[in-house]
């Protein structure tokens, strides 16, 4: 899951909305407890704070373009190492692995 997607899910949950259906959750739902709402707001603030995430690669959490997918596919087929692909795309190694799985180039768990 990309960072922007995570932030959206946390925001919706903190507003008492089911992120998969868009339905308002019942008042007695666990998510609507004050302590849970405060925690979700805190997590959202952390995720959106560049000072706390500045050690992350520049493109982490950003959507992938078709061009990037094509470049990643070519690099993979050339036999480039994950760490080199991560540096070239300014993404984490985990992000590269996840994208390779999504592109059907490697099996999950590799």
PDB file of C-alpha atoms in Angstrom:
ATOM      1  CA  UNK A   1       0.000   0.000   0.000  1.00  0.00           C
ATOM      2  CA  UNK A   2       1.311   3.431  -0.925  1.00  0.00           C
ATOM      3  CA  UNK A   3       1.752   6.121   1.741  1.00  0.00           C
ATOM      4  CA  UNK A   4      -1.005   8.345   0.338  1.00  0.00           C
ATOM      5  CA  UNK A   5      -3.400   5.377   0.444  1.00  0.00           C
ATOM      6  CA  UNK A   6      -2.468   4.653   4.051  1.00  0.00           C
ATOM      7  CA  UNK A   7      -3.102   8.261   5.024  1.00  0.00           C
ATOM      8  CA  UNK A   8      -6.513   8.159   3.325  1.00  0.00           C
ATOM      9  CA  UNK A   9      -7.494   4.967   5.195  1.00  0.00           C
ATOM     10  CA  UNK A  10      -6.372   6.412   8.535  1.00  0.00           C
ATOM     11  CA  UNK A  11      -8.267   9.653   7.832  1.00  0.00           C
ATOM     12  CA  UNK A  12     -11.482   7.838   6.975  1.00  0.00           C
ATOM     13  CA  UNK A  13     -11.230   5.607  10.040  1.00  0.00           C
ATOM     14  CA  UNK A  14     -10.602   8.641  12.258  1.00  0.00           C
ATOM     15  CA  UNK A  15     -13.793  10.147  10.822  1.00  0.00           C
ATOM     16  CA  UNK A  16     -15.739   6.985  11.624  1.00  0.00           C
ATOM     17  CA  UNK A  17     -16.067   5.882   8.007  1.00  0.00           C
ATOM     18  CA  UNK A  18     -15.422   2.394   6.643  1.00  0.00           C
ATOM     19  CA  UNK A  19     -12.634   2.950   4.059  1.00  0.00           C
ATOM     20  CA  UNK A  20     -13.729  -0.011   1.932  1.00  0.00           C
ATOM     21  CA  UNK A  21     -17.429   0.835   1.650  1.00  0.00           C
ATOM     22  CA  UNK A  22     -17.633   4.536   2.512  1.00  0.00           C
ATOM     23  CA  UNK A  23     -20.376   3.794   5.039  1.00  0.00           C
ATOM     24  CA  UNK A  24     -20.506   5.612   8.371  1.00  0.00           C
ATOM     25  CA  UNK A  25     -19.669   3.166  11.138  1.00  0.00           C
ATOM     26  CA  UNK A  26     -22.136   2.656  14.007  1.00  0.00           C
ATOM     27  CA  UNK A  27     -21.643   4.878  17.050  1.00  0.00           C
ATOM     28  CA  UNK A  28     -20.827   1.879  19.249  1.00  0.00           C
ATOM     29  CA  UNK A  29     -18.094   0.644  16.842  1.00  0.00           C
ATOM     30  CA  UNK A  30     -14.586   0.286  18.294  1.00  0.00           C
ATOM     31  CA  UNK A  31     -13.287   2.941  15.879  1.00  0.00           C
ATOM     32  CA  UNK A  32     -15.594   5.568  17.389  1.00  0.00           C
ATOM     33  CA  UNK A  33     -14.068   5.355  20.867  1.00  0.00           C
ATOM     34  CA  UNK A  34     -12.345   8.649  21.785  1.00  0.00           C
ATOM     35  CA  UNK A  35      -8.992   6.992  22.525  1.00  0.00           C
ATOM     36  CA  UNK A  36      -8.981   5.259  19.135  1.00  0.00           C
ATOM     37  CA  UNK A  37      -9.959   8.451  17.293  1.00  0.00           C
ATOM     38  CA  UNK A  38      -7.149  10.400  19.033  1.00  0.00           C
ATOM     39  CA  UNK A  39      -4.653   7.647  18.159  1.00  0.00           C
ATOM     40  CA  UNK A  40      -5.706   7.651  14.507  1.00  0.00           C
ATOM     41  CA  UNK A  41      -5.406  11.446  14.296  1.00  0.00           C
ATOM     42  CA  UNK A  42      -1.938  11.184  15.851  1.00  0.00           C
ATOM     43  CA  UNK A  43      -0.861   8.524  13.336  1.00  0.00           C
ATOM     44  CA  UNK A  44      -2.155  10.664  10.479  1.00  0.00           C
ATOM     45  CA  UNK A  45      -0.172  13.674  11.712  1.00  0.00           C
ATOM     46  CA  UNK A  46       2.973  11.569  11.912  1.00  0.00           C
ATOM     47  CA  UNK A  47       2.494  10.160   8.418  1.00  0.00           C
ATOM     48  CA  UNK A  48       1.999  13.653   6.979  1.00  0.00           C
ATOM     49  CA  UNK A  49       4.967  15.246   8.775  1.00  0.00           C
ATOM     50  CA  UNK A  50       7.895  15.591   6.335  1.00  0.00           C
ATOM     51  CA  UNK A  51      10.330  16.124   9.216  1.00  0.00           C
ATOM     52  CA  UNK A  52       9.494  12.674  10.538  1.00  0.00           C
ATOM     53  CA  UNK A  53       9.594  10.985   7.153  1.00  0.00           C
ATOM     54  CA  UNK A  54      12.541  12.812   5.579  1.00  0.00           C
ATOM     55  CA  UNK A  55      14.747   9.728   5.708  1.00  0.00           C
ATOM     56  CA  UNK A  56      12.377   8.023   3.305  1.00  0.00           C
ATOM     57  CA  UNK A  57      13.182   7.903  -0.393  1.00  0.00           C
ATOM     58  CA  UNK A  58      11.795  10.869  -2.326  1.00  0.00           C
ATOM     59  CA  UNK A  59       9.250   8.838  -4.304  1.00  0.00           C
ATOM     60  CA  UNK A  60       8.082   6.569  -1.498  1.00  0.00           C
ATOM     61  CA  UNK A  61       4.305   6.614  -1.283  1.00  0.00           C
ATOM     62  CA  UNK A  62       3.876   8.293  -4.652  1.00  0.00           C
ATOM     63  CA  UNK A  63       1.940   6.591  -7.450  1.00  0.00           C
ATOM     64  CA  UNK A  64       3.894   4.722 -10.104  1.00  0.00           C
ATOM     65  CA  UNK A  65       3.690   5.928 -13.699  1.00  0.00           C
ATOM     66  CA  UNK A  66       3.554   3.674 -16.747  1.00  0.00           C
ATOM     67  CA  UNK A  67       7.028   4.897 -17.691  1.00  0.00           C
ATOM     68  CA  UNK A  68       8.419   3.948 -14.275  1.00  0.00           C
ATOM     69  CA  UNK A  69       6.783   0.525 -14.519  1.00  0.00           C
ATOM     70  CA  UNK A  70       8.391   0.002 -17.925  1.00  0.00           C
ATOM     71  CA  UNK A  71      11.805   1.112 -16.633  1.00  0.00           C
ATOM     72  CA  UNK A  72      11.482  -1.139 -13.592  1.00  0.00           C
ATOM     73  CA  UNK A  73      10.503  -4.084 -15.793  1.00  0.00           C
ATOM     74  CA  UNK A  74      13.521  -3.507 -18.037  1.00  0.00           C
ATOM     75  CA  UNK A  75      15.868  -3.233 -15.064  1.00  0.00           C
ATOM     76  CA  UNK A  76      14.477  -6.438 -13.573  1.00  0.00           C
ATOM     77  CA  UNK A  77      14.858  -8.324 -16.850  1.00  0.00           C
ATOM     78  CA  UNK A  78      18.446  -7.029 -17.158  1.00  0.00           C
ATOM     79  CA  UNK A  79      19.147  -8.563 -13.778  1.00  0.00           C
ATOM     80  CA  UNK A  80      19.661  -5.330 -11.847  1.00  0.00           C
ATOM     81  CA  UNK A  81      19.801  -5.723  -8.074  1.00  0.00           C
ATOM     82  CA  UNK A  82      16.842  -4.597  -5.956  1.00  0.00           C
ATOM     83  CA  UNK A  83      18.979  -2.017  -4.129  1.00  0.00           C
ATOM     84  CA  UNK A  84      20.098  -0.511  -7.447  1.00  0.00           C
ATOM     85  CA  UNK A  85      16.525  -0.345  -8.740  1.00  0.00           C
ATOM     86  CA  UNK A  86      15.470   1.272  -5.448  1.00  0.00           C
ATOM     87  CA  UNK A  87      18.164   3.932  -5.784  1.00  0.00           C
ATOM     88  CA  UNK A  88      17.306   4.597  -9.434  1.00  0.00           C
ATOM     89  CA  UNK A  89      13.597   5.045  -8.680  1.00  0.00           C
ATOM     90  CA  UNK A  90      14.112   6.763  -5.302  1.00  0.00           C
ATOM     91  CA  UNK A  91      11.978   4.109  -3.608  1.00  0.00           C
ATOM     92  CA  UNK A  92      12.574   1.622  -0.816  1.00  0.00           C
ATOM     93  CA  UNK A  93      13.698  -1.934  -1.534  1.00  0.00           C
ATOM     94  CA  UNK A  94      10.373  -3.103  -0.118  1.00  0.00           C
ATOM     95  CA  UNK A  95       8.559  -0.769  -2.498  1.00  0.00           C
ATOM     96  CA  UNK A  96      10.482  -2.209  -5.434  1.00  0.00           C
ATOM     97  CA  UNK A  97       9.672  -5.777  -4.378  1.00  0.00           C
ATOM     98  CA  UNK A  98       5.990  -4.885  -3.961  1.00  0.00           C
ATOM     99  CA  UNK A  99       5.874  -3.317  -7.396  1.00  0.00           C
ATOM    100  CA  UNK A 100       7.606  -6.306  -8.978  1.00  0.00           C
ATOM    101  CA  UNK A 101       4.944  -8.526  -7.409  1.00  0.00           C
ATOM    102  CA  UNK A 102       2.180  -6.253  -8.694  1.00  0.00           C
ATOM    103  CA  UNK A 103       3.713  -6.361 -12.167  1.00  0.00           C
ATOM    104  CA  UNK A 104       3.765 -10.164 -12.016  1.00  0.00           C
ATOM    105  CA  UNK A 105       7.548 -10.346 -12.259  1.00  0.00           C
ATOM    106  CA  UNK A 106       8.168 -12.070  -8.927  1.00  0.00           C
ATOM    107  CA  UNK A 107       6.102 -14.182  -6.598  1.00  0.00           C
ATOM    108  CA  UNK A 108       4.929 -12.740  -3.260  1.00  0.00           C
ATOM    109  CA  UNK A 109       7.284 -13.578  -0.416  1.00  0.00           C
ATOM    110  CA  UNK A 110      10.493 -13.308  -2.449  1.00  0.00           C
TER     111      UNK A 110
END
